[in-house]
Every structure is written in C-alpha cells, then in structure tokens.
XYZ file of C-alpha atoms in Angstrom:
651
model
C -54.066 44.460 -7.499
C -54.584 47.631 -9.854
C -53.424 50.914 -9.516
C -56.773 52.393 -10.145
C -57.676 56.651 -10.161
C -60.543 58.531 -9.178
C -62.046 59.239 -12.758
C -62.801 63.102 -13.945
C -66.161 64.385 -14.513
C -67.251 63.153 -17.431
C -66.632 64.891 -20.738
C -69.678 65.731 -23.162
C -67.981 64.128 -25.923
C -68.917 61.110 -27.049
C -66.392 57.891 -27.694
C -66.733 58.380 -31.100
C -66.710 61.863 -30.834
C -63.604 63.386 -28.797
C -63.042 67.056 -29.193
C -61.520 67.981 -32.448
C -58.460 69.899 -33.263
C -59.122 73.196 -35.392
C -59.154 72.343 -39.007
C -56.718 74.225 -41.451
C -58.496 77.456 -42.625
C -59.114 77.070 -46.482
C -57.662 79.713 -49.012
C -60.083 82.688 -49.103
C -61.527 81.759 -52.502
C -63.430 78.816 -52.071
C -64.385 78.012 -55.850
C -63.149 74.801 -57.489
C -62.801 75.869 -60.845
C -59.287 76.837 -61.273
C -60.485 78.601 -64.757
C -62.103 80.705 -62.354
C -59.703 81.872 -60.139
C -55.670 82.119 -59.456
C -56.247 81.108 -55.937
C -54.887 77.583 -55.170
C -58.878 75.471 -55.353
C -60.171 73.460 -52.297
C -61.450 70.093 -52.905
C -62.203 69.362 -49.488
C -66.319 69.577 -49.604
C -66.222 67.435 -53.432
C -63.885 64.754 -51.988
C -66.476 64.379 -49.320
C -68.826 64.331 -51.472
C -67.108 61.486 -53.329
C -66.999 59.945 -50.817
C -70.608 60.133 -49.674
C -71.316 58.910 -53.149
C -69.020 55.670 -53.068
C -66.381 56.610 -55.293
C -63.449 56.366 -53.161
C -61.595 56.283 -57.071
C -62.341 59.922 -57.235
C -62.309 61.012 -53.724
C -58.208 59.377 -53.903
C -57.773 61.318 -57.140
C -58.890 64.820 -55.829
C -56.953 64.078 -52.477
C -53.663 63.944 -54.266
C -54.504 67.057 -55.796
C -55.625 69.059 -52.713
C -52.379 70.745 -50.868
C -54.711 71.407 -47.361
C -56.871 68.147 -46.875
C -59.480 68.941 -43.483
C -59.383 66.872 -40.596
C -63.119 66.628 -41.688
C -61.861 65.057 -45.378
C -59.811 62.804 -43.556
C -62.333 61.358 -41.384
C -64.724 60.960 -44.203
C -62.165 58.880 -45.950
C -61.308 56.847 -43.167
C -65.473 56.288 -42.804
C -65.446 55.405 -46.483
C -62.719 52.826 -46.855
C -63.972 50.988 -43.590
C -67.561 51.132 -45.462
C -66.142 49.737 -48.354
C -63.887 47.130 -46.681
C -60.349 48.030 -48.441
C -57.555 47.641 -46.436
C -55.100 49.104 -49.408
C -57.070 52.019 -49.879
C -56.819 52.526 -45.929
C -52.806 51.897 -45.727
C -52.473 54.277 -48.752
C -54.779 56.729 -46.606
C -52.917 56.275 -43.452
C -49.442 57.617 -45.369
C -51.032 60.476 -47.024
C -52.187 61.632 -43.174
C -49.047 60.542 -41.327
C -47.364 62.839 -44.567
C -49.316 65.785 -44.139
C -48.737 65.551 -40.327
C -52.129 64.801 -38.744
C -50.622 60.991 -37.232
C -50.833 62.945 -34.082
C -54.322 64.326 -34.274
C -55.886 62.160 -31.386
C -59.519 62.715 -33.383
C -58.153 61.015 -36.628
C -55.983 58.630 -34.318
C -59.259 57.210 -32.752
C -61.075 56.991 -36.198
C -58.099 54.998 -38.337
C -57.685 52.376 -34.604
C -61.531 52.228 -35.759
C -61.176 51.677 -39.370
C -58.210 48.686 -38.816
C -60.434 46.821 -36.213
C -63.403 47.405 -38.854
C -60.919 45.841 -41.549
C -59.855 42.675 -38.950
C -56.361 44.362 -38.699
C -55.445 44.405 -35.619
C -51.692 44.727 -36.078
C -51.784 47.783 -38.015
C -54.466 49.380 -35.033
C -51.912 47.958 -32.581
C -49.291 49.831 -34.561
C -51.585 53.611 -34.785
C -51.973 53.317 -30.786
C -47.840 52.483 -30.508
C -47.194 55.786 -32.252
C -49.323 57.948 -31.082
C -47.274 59.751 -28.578
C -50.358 61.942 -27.009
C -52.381 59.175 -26.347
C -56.144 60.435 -24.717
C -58.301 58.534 -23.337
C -60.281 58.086 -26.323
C -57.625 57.131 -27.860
C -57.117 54.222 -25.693
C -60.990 53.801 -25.519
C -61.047 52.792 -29.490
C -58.130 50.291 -28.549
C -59.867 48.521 -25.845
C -63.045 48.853 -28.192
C -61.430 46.963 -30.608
C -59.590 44.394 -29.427
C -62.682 43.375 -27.277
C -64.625 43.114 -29.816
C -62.013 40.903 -31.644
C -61.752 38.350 -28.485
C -58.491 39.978 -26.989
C -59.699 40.143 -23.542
C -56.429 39.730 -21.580
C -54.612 42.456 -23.909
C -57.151 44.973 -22.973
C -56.762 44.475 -18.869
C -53.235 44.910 -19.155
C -53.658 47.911 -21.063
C -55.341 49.058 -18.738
C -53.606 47.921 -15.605
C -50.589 50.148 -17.373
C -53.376 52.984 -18.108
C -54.184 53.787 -14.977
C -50.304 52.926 -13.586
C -49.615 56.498 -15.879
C -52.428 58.073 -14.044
C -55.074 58.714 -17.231
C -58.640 59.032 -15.468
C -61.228 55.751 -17.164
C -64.374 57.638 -18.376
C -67.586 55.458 -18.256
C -66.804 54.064 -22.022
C -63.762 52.715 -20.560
C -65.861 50.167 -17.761
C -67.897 48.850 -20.674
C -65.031 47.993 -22.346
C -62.594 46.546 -19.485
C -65.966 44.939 -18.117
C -66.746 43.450 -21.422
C -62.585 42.520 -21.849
C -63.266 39.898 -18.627
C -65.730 37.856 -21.078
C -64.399 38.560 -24.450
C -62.509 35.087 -24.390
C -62.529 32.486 -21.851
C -64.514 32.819 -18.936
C -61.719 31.915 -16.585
C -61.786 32.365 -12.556
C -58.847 34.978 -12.629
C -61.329 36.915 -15.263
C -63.913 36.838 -12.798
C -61.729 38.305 -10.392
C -60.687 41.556 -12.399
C -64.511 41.816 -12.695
C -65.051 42.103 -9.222
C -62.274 44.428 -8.875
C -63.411 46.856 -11.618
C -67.078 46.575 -9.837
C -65.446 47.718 -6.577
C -63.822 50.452 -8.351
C -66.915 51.445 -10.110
C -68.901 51.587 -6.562
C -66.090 53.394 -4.970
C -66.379 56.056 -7.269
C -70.190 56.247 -7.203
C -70.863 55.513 -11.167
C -73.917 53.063 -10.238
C -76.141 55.906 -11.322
C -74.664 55.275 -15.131
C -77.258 52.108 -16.159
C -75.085 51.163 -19.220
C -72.247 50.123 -16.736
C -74.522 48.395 -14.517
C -76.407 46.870 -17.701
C -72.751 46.178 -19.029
C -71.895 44.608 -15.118
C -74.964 42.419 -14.669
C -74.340 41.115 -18.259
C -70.576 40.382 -17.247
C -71.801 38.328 -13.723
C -73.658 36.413 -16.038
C -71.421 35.044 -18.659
C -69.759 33.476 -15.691
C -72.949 31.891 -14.356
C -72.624 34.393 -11.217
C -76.958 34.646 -11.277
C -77.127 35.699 -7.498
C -74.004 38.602 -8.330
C -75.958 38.972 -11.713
C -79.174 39.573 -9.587
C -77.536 41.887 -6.679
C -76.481 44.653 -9.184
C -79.772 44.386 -11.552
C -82.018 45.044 -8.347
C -79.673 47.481 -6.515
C -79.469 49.479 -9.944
C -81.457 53.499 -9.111
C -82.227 53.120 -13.220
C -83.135 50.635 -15.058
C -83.564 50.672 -19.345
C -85.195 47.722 -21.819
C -81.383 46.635 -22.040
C -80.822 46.381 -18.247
C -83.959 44.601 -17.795
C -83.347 42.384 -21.296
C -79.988 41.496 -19.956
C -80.611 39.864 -16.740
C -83.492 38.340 -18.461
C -81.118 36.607 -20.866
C -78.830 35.877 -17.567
C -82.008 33.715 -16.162
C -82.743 32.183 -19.489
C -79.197 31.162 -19.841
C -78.139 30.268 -16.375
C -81.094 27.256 -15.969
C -83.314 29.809 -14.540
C -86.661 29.666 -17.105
C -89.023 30.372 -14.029
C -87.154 33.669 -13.127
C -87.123 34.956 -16.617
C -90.279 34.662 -17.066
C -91.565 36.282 -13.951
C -88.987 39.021 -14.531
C -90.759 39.607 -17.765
C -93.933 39.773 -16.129
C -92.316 42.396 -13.398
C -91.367 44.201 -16.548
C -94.596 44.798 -18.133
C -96.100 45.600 -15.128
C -93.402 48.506 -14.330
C -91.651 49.739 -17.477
C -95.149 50.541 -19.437
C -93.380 53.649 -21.417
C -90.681 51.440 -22.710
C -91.453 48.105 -24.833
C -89.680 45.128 -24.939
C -87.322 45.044 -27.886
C -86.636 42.023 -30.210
C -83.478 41.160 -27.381
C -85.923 40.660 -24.562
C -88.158 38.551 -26.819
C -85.731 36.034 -27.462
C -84.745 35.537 -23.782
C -88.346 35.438 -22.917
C -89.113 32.785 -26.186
C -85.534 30.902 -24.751
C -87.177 30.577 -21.312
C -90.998 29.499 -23.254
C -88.565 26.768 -24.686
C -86.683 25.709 -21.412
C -89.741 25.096 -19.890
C -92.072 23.588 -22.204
C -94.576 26.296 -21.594
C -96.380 25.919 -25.061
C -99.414 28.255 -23.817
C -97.160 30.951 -22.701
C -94.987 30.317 -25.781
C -97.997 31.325 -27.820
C -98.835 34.457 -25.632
C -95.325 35.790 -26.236
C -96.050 34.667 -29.983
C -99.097 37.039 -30.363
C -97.346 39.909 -28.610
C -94.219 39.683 -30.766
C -96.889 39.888 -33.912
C -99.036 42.808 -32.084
C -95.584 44.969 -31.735
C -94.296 43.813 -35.586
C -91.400 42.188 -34.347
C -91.645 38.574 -36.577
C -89.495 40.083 -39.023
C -86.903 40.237 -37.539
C -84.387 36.921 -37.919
C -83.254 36.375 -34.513
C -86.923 36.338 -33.413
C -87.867 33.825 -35.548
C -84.943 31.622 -35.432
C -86.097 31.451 -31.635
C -89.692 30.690 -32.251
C -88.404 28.003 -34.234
C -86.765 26.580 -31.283
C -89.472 27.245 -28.925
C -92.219 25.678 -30.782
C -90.009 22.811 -31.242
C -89.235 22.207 -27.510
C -92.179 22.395 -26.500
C -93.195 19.347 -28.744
C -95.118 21.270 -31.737
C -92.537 20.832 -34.527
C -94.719 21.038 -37.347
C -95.218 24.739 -35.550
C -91.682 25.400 -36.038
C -91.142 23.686 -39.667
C -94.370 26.103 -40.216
C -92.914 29.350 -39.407
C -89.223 28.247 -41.125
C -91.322 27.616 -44.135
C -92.856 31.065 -44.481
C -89.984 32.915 -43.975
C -88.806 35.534 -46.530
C -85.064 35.436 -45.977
C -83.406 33.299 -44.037
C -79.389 33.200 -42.355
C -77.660 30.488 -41.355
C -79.008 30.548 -37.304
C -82.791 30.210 -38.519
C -81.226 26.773 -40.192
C -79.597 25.798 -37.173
C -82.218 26.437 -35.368
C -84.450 23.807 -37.266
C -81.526 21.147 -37.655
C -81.476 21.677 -34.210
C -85.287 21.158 -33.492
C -85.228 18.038 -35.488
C -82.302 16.554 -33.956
C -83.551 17.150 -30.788
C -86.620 14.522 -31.728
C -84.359 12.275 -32.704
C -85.276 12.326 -36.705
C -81.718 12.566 -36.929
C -81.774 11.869 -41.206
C -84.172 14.914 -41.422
C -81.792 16.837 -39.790
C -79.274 15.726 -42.465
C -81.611 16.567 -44.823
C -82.317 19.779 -44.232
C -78.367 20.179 -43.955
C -77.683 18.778 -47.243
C -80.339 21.521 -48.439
C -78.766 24.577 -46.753
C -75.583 23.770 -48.554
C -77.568 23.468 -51.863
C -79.208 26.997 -51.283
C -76.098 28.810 -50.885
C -75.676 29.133 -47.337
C -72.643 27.992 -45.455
C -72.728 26.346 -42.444
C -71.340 27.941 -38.976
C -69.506 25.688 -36.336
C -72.928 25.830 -34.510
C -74.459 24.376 -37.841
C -72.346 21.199 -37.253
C -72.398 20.970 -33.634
C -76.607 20.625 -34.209
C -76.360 18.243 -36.983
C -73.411 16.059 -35.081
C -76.277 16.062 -32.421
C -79.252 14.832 -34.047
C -76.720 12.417 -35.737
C -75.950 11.140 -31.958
C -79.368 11.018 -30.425
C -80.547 9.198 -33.999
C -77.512 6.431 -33.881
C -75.989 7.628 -37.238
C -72.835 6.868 -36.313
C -71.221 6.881 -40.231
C -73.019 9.414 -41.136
C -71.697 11.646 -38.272
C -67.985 10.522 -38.833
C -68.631 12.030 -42.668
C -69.907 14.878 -41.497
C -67.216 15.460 -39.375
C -64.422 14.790 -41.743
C -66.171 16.976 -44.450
C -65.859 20.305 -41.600
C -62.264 21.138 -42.427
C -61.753 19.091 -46.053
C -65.291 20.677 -47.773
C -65.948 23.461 -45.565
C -62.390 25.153 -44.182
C -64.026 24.795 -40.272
C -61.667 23.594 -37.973
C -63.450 21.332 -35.501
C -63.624 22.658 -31.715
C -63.625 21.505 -28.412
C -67.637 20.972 -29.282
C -67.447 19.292 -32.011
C -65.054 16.676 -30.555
C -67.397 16.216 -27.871
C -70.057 15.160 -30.229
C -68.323 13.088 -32.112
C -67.476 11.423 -28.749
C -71.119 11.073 -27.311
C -71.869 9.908 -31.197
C -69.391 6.869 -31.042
C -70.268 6.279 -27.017
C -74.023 6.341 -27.423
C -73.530 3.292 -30.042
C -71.515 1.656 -27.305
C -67.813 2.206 -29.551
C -66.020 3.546 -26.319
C -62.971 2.492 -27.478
C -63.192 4.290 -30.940
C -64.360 7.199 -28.877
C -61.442 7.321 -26.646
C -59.196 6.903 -29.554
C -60.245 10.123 -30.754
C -59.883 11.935 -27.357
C -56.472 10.644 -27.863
C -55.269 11.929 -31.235
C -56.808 15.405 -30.547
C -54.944 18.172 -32.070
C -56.348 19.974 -28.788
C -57.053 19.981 -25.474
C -59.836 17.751 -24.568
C -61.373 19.693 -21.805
C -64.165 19.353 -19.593
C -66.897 18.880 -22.604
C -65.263 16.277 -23.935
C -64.425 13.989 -21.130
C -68.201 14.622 -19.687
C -69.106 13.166 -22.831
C -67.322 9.993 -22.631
C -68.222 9.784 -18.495
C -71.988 10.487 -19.750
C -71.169 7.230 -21.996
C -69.754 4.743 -20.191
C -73.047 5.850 -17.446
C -74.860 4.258 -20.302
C -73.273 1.521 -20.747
C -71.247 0.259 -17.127
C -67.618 0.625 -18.554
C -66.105 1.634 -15.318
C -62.351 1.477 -17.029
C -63.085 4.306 -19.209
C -65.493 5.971 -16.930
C -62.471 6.459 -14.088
C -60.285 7.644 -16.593
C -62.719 10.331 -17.773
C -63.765 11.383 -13.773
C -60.001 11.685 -13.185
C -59.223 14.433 -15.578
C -62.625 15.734 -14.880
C -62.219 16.125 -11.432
C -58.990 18.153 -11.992
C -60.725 20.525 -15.066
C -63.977 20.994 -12.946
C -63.226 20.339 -9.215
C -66.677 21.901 -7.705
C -68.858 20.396 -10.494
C -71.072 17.582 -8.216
C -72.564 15.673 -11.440
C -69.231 14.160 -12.268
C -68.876 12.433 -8.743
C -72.646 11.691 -9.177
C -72.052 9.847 -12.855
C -69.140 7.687 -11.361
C -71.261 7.021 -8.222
C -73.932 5.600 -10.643
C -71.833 3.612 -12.722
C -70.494 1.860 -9.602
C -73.675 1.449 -8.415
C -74.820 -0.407 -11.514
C -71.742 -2.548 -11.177
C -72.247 -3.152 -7.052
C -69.156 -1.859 -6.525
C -70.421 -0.326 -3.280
C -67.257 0.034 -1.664
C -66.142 2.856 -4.411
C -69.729 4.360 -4.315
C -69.312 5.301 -0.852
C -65.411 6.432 -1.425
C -67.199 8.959 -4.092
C -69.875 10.186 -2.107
C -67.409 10.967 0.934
C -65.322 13.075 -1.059
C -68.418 14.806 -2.272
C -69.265 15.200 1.435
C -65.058 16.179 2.329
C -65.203 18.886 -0.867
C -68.780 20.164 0.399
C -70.530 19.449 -2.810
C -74.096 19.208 -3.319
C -75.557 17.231 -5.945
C -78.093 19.167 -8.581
C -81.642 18.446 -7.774
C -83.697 16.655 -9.997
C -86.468 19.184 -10.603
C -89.429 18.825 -13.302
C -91.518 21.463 -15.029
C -95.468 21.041 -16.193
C -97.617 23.609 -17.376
C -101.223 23.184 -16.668
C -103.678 25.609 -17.996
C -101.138 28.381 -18.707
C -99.478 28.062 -15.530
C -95.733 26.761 -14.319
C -95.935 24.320 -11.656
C -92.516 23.113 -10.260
C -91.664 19.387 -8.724
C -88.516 18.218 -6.813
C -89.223 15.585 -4.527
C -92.042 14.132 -2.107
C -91.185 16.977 0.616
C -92.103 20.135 -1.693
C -94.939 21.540 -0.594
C -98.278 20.781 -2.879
C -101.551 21.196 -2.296
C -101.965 17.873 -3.711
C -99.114 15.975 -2.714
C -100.963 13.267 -0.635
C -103.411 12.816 -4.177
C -100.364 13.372 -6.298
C -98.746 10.209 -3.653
C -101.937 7.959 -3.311
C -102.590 8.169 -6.896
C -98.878 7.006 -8.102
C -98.829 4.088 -5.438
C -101.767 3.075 -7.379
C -100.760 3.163 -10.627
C -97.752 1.649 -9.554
C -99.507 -1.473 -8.105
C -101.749 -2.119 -10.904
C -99.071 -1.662 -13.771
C -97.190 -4.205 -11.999
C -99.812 -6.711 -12.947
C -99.670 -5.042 -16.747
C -95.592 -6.213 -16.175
C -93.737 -3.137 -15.356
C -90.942 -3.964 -13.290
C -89.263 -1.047 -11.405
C -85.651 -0.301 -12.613
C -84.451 -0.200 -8.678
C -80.586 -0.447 -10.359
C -80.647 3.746 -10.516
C -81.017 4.258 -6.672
C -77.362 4.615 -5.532
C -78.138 3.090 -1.599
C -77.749 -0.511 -0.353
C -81.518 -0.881 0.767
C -84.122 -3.447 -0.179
C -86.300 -3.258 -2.682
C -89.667 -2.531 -1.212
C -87.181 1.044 -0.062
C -85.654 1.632 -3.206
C -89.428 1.360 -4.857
C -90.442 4.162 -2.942
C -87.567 6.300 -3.643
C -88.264 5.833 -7.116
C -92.036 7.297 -6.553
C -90.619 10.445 -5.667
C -88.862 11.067 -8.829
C -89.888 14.146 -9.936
C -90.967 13.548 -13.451
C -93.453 11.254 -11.896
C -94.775 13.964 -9.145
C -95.479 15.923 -12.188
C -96.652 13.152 -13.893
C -99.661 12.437 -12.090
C -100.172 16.107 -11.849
C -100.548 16.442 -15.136
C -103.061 13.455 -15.005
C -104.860 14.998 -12.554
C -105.169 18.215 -13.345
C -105.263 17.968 -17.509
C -108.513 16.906 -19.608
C -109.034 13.581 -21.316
C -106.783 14.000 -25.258
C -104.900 16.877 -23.758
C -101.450 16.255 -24.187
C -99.212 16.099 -20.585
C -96.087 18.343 -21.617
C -92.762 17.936 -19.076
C -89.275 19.329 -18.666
C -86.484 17.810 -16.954
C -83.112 19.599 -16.093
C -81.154 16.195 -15.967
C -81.279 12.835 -17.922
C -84.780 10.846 -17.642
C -83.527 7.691 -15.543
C -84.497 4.234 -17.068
C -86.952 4.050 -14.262
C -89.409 6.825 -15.395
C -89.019 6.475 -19.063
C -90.598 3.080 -18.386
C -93.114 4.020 -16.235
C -93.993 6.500 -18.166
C -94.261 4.207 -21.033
C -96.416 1.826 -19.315
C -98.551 4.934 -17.892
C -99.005 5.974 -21.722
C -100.644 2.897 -23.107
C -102.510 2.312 -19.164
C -104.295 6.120 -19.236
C -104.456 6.603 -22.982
C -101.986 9.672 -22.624
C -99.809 11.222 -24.653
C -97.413 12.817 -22.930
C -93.696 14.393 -23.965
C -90.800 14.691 -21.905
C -88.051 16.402 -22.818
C -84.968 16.015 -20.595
C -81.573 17.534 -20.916
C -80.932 15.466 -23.961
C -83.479 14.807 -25.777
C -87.783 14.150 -27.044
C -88.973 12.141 -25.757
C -92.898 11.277 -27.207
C -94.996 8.234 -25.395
C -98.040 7.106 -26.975
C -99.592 3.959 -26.773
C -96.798 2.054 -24.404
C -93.712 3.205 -27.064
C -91.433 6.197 -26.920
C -90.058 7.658 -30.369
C -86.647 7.461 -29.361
C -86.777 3.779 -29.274
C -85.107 3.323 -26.136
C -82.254 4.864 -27.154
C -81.128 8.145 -24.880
C-alpha cells in the first residue's frame, strides 16, 4: 500500500510552466554594438532571436560571448535544440548552464528533463532529475511525463510511491501521469491494482470535479478491458468534455461493445450541442460502423465527417478505409485510399488490412510490395496485416518470406504478434508440426496469442496432441478466459472423446466460467438489431422459427446435410438439429430475409468463428433465395452468392 498525502490547492502554474526564478538584471546599457558603448553588450534578446530563426550556429556563437545568459535565453535554447533534434548541441547546452550555475533552477530543470525525453534520452533526463537537489513537483511531473510517454510505466509508480513517502503533495498533472504509468507497458493485474488505488486516492481527496483526471481514469479502466469500471466513472463524472465523452466511446469500440458506442454517440449529440465531435470521436464511432457492419450508419457518420471538414485528416480516413471494408464495400475503401493526397503508413495498413480480411490475400501483397516501392516503410502493424491476409488466403511461402524479410530487409524484430501469425499461417494449411516447431525455437516468450493460435488450429483440424499441449500453457497464461476450455471441449467433441469433454466442462463449472455468447449483428433499414439465441425476445421470433424449420426441411431435399459434429452434447440427432436452428447467425439470417427487399444485400456480424454448420446453410440458403449475403465473423469475409462462399471453404 502507498503512503499517499492530501494534495495542496492547486497552483496556477501550468506543468510546463512552474514559477520562474528572477532572471539576472542586464547591464544598464542595453545596446549590442560594443562600438557604441563601453558597457559590457547583452546578447540575450539576438540569441533568442537566433534561435527563433533556426540558427542554433549563431545563437551557440553569441552564447559563448554573453557573460549573463537569462533564464529566458536558456529556455529558448533548450526549445530550439529539442526542435531541431540535436542531442550534441543539447549536452554542450546542458554544461554551459550547469557552468554558469542555473543546474539548480527547477524552471530550466523541468525544460532540459523535457528536451532529453524529446531527444529519446532517457539516461541523461534520468541523470538532470538525480542532481537536482531541490526537486518540485514539477520537477518530478516532467519525469513521470517522460518516462510514460517512453513505456516506463513501473519506473514512474515507484517514483512515486518514494514521492509521496518524502511527503511532496501530487498536483492534478501528477494523476494523469501515474494513471497513464499503469498502461504505459503491459497491462498486468498488479497495474490494475495501483489504478484502483490512485482512483481511491483521487475520490478521497475530492478531485472528481477535475474532468481531465476522470477522462484520464475512464481511459485507464479501459485499456484493461474494465468497461463496467470504465462506465461507473464516465457517468458519475459532474463534467464531461468531447475527450471524456470520445474516450469511453473508444473504450466501447474497443472492448466488443459496437452497440454502446454508437448509442453513446447518439447521447452525445443529443446533449453536448455547443461542443462537436472531434476527429478522435469519429474514429471510435467509424471503429464501431465497422464492428458492426452497419454500412447505412457508416455512411451517415461519412457525410457528417465531410459536413464538419474532417476527411483530411489521416487517421479519419485510414478508418473509413476500414469501415467501408468491413462492412463488405471494398471498392468504397480502395475508392477513398485512391483519392487521397498524402498518405502514412496506417492508411496502408489499413487497406492491406481490408484486403486480407476478404481473403485476396496476393492483393494484399501487392499493395505491400507497392508501399515499399513508394518510399514508405512498413510498421510492425504493416506485417502483422499482411501475415494475415497471407493466412486467411493459404500463402503459406509467401508468408514465411515475408516473415524472414522483417528483421534481414527491414531491421523489425518480430513480436509476440507476428509469431502468432506465422503460427495460424502454417496451422490453417494443416503444418501443425512446422507450426509448433516455431513456438519452440522462439527467441521469446510464446504467450497467450500464440498458443491460442495453435489451439484455434488444431480446432480446425482434430489434432488433440497439440491441442492439449497448447490448452495447458493456456490455461496457466489466461486462467479466467472460458474460450480456451470451450476450443478443447470442441476438439474432443469432434473426436467423441466424451469422457474428456465433460472433464472440461466441469472445471469450467468448478472455476465459475461462463462461456462467451454467440451473438450476431444485422442492420435492417438503418437500424441494429441484435440475435443470441431462440429465448431473446423478438417480435418475430415464432416467424423468424417457423420460417428456418422450413427452409431447413426443403434444403434437405436440395442435399444440405446438417453439420450436427459442432454441438458439444451426447443427444440424437433430431436434438442436435434443433440446437443448430438457434444459432444466431441463422436467427438473423432469416431476419434479414424477412425484413430486407428482393437484390438487397443481407449484411451480418459475428463476434466468434462461423461454425461449419451455418457457413453451409448459409451457402445452400444463397443459391435457394437468390441472396447475397456477407458474413463477417471474427476472422474473416465471408461473401455467398449463388451456393459458393469466396473464401473457398477455407476459414
């Protein structure tokens, strides 16, 4: 537990701005021509101006020449050689202060821990704050600044467990800082914990009425996936901005919440109507458009973001990209990419991306291959989207030189993600053993993305050897996560081992986990309409029912056969049929038949992997009703027309 203190009132100063010492008086004569006057000149205002100019050259010339440099001349020069990014030029200015004695001055102190961060050099920040022997709290407010911003998360709490240990009073920069310091690396469960603890501290002392904490609080709840904590704060908060109401957006939109982001945004426009959405909250809201397949509210957002002049900026469109794209219009998205003026390396991911996801996994490589020829270099996300399309294509060589070319053509060292593509690359093509090989020789540790990817593999293809390897170290990396038990449970099933798929399910009963919910998305006439199983209430249900059993019955004759092997219960077949209507891709299904037009397109979201069962009734329902309809699950596209899907049975 922390030694925590009541915090002062809080100061006017800024951060950035802490009070500043006096400067030195200059001589009384303030001309700079020393053909002038006797007097000794002051170069103080033209080394500023140098420096405002961009010629640090001349501004380090003068300085050696002026006896009485201003803390003002200092700080300008400290601006200038962060603006400039020269780490000599700021070591050479860091001796000239700690010479003329102003080492001490916390003002200057704050600005040069600045200036190192702003320079990626840490040590030499590390080293201002270790010899500062009057050390304010701004002073220790530009370390934690820094070395949050540079990942150091740990480092800063135990700064500031020995902070307030010495008694200094936190201001309200300090909580943004420790609170961002619990996410700035791993998310881990003791992380969460000092969050919690610096959110009691914070309500203790009655600072809910600042809204950047609380903004700063709901957006640490939901790096962790805390929504409901996430929620608590955002709705107990007296004052709310476009960044508090942006960030728990983002927290829905991340946290496999769509639906609540969007109505959030809806509560928004109805109650903040003097303050607009900014380009942040129009990502979320275009991230939750994309989640959800909602093409129609996708192009309402699309119009609004063009009525406020907001398709300029990059983020924005890289995000349009990606909504167009999951919500099956990728000619949309290859559209807007293709009118773009400039264009960074995430509005390339994001198309890579958008292809892969559609499985045109060598037009993914294509446009790859033509990033690198325009100039741009590709991020670790650039490679974990073209690793993907490689996977959900089957390019299983071309993935393996893609992934040796990261660290030999492009100086990336491959991650914990990038293994676990190249793992659900080599298990998708049913090489488990090559795929396990290169869990094996990892230079890292696996972790719980990697070894999902091999369980989600040998799910595909039976191998229960590999699959209880995988679910072993699983179940010790994520003990409380209920889809690993499920997996194993399935690939038992599949291999009538029902001995071990009733040993799994008790120890999901024993550990009091609950299995995720298959749940399924449609949008019908600009509205969301939401499907988990037979027992959700519907207005149509009994239609929705009566009208499956029939399709059922007379695609039978057409020869569908229902895949019965996915329903993990020793019952007969007639039973298992009629779990397999409940599905809830197929409630939405007929729906969407239903309630759409004849040539409109029937547009579907899953959260979890379409089971064989559906994707070949849906098939069959395709060609039967003259439908197209796309699916996307948590994989993949998946387009049926005419009786075939276009990821030719390969998912």
């Amino acid at each position: 537990m922390w030694a925590f203190h009541t915090p002062q009132p809080t100061q006017p100063p800024s951060l950035f701005n802490p009070p500043r010492t006096p400067p030195k008086l200059p001589p009384s004569s303030l001309t700079l021509n020393p053909s002038i006057s006797n007097s000794t000149p002051n170069h103080n205002q033209l080394i500023q101006s140098f420096c405002k100019q961009g010629d640090l050259k001349q501004a380090f010339k003068l300085l050696s020449r002026e006896p009485n440099p201003s803390q003002r001349t200092y700080e300008v020069l400290i601006l200038s050689c962060a603006d400039q990014n020269s780490l000599s030029l700021a070591q050479s200015l860091h001796s000239h202060i700690s010479e003329n004695g102003f080492d001490q001055d916390p003002f200057l102190v704050t600005k040069l821990i600045s200036m190192y961060a702003a320079l990626d050099s840490l040590d030499d920040a590390r080293k201002v704050f270790d010899k500062t022997r009057k050390r304010t709290i701004f002073v220790w407010n530009a370390l934690f600044r820094a070395l949050t911003l540079a990942g150091f998360g740990e480092e800063v709490l135990g700064l500031y467990r020995k902070m307030n240990r010495i008694g200094l009073p936190s201001d309200r920069f300090t909580y943004t800082y420790v609170l961002k310091a619990c996410v700035a690396s791993e998310c881990m469960v003791s992380l969460l914990n000092k969050g919690k603890e610096i959110h009691a501290h914070i309500l203790r002392h009655g600072l809910e009425g600042y809204v950047h904490i609380m903004t700063t609080l709901v957006d640490m709840y939901a790096r962790f996936g805390c929504v409901a904590q996430a929620s608590f704060v955002f709705e107990k908060m007296p004052v709310r901005n476009v960044v508090s109401w942006s960030a728990m957006m983002a927290c829905y939109a991340k946290n496999g919440k769509p639906y609540e982001a969007l109505e959030l945004f809806r509560e928004m426009m109805i109650e903040t109507r003097d303050s607009a959405p900014n380009s942040v909250t129009m990502v979320s809201v275009l991230q939750a458009c994309a989640a959800l397949s909602a093409l129609e509210q996708g192009k309402l957002v699309h119009a609004y973001i063009l009525r406020r002049g907001l398709d300029s900026v990059l983020p924005v469109i890289s995000a349009l990209i990606t909504m167009y794209a999951r919500c099956g219009e990728l000619e949309l998205g290859q559209r807007i990419f293709d009118r773009m003026e400039k264009r960074d390396v995430v509005s390339w991911n994001s198309l890579i991306s958008s292809y892969g996801l559609h499985g045109y996994g060598k037009k993914a490589m294509q446009i790859f291959q033509e990033m690198i020829h325009q100039g741009v270099s590709p991020s670790p996300i650039t490679f974990v989207s073209v690793l993907g399309a490689c996977s959900h294509a089957g390019l299983v060589e071309e993935g393996k030189k893609l992934f040796d070319s990261m660290r030999k053509e492009h100086g990336i060292h491959p991650s914990v993600e990038h293994y676990a593509c190249m793992v659900d690359l080599l298990g998708r093509a049913n090489r488990l053993e090559e795929a396990a090989k290169i869990i094996d020789e990892m230079r890292i540790e696996p972790g719980a993305k990697v070894w999902g990817s091999l369980l989600g593999s040998c799910r595909i293809h039976c191998n229960v050897e590999l699959a209880e390897r995988a679910s072993h170290r699983l179940f010790q990396l994520e003990p409380h996560s209920a889809g690993n038990y499920v997996l194993l449970a399935d690939i038992y099933a599949e291999a009538e081992m029902w001995d071990d798929v009733k040993r799994v399910r008790k120890l999901l009963e024993t550990r009091s986990l609950q299995k995720v919910a298959g749940r399924s998305w449609i949008e019908v006439r600009r509205k969301m309409y939401s499907f988990v199983s037979v027992d959700e209430p519907n207005p149509q249900i009994e239609l929705i029912q009566s009208l499956l059993i029939k399709l059922a019955a007379e695609m039978k004759e057409k020869g569908y056969s229902p895949q019965t092997k996915v329903v993990l219960y020793d019952l007969d077949e007639s039973e298992k049929e009629r779990i397999l209507l409940g599905h809830s891709e197929k409630l939405a299904l007929a729906f969407g038949l239903i309630n759409t037009k004849k040539g409109e397109t029937i547009r579907i979201t899953k959260n979890l992997r379409l089971c064989e069962d559906c994707h070949s009734f849906t098939k069959f329902i395709s060609k039967f009703t003259n439908k197209e309809i796309l699916v996307r699950d948590v994989n993949r596209f998946h387009h049926f027309q005419n009786g075939v899907c276009s990821c030719g049975d390969y998912w």
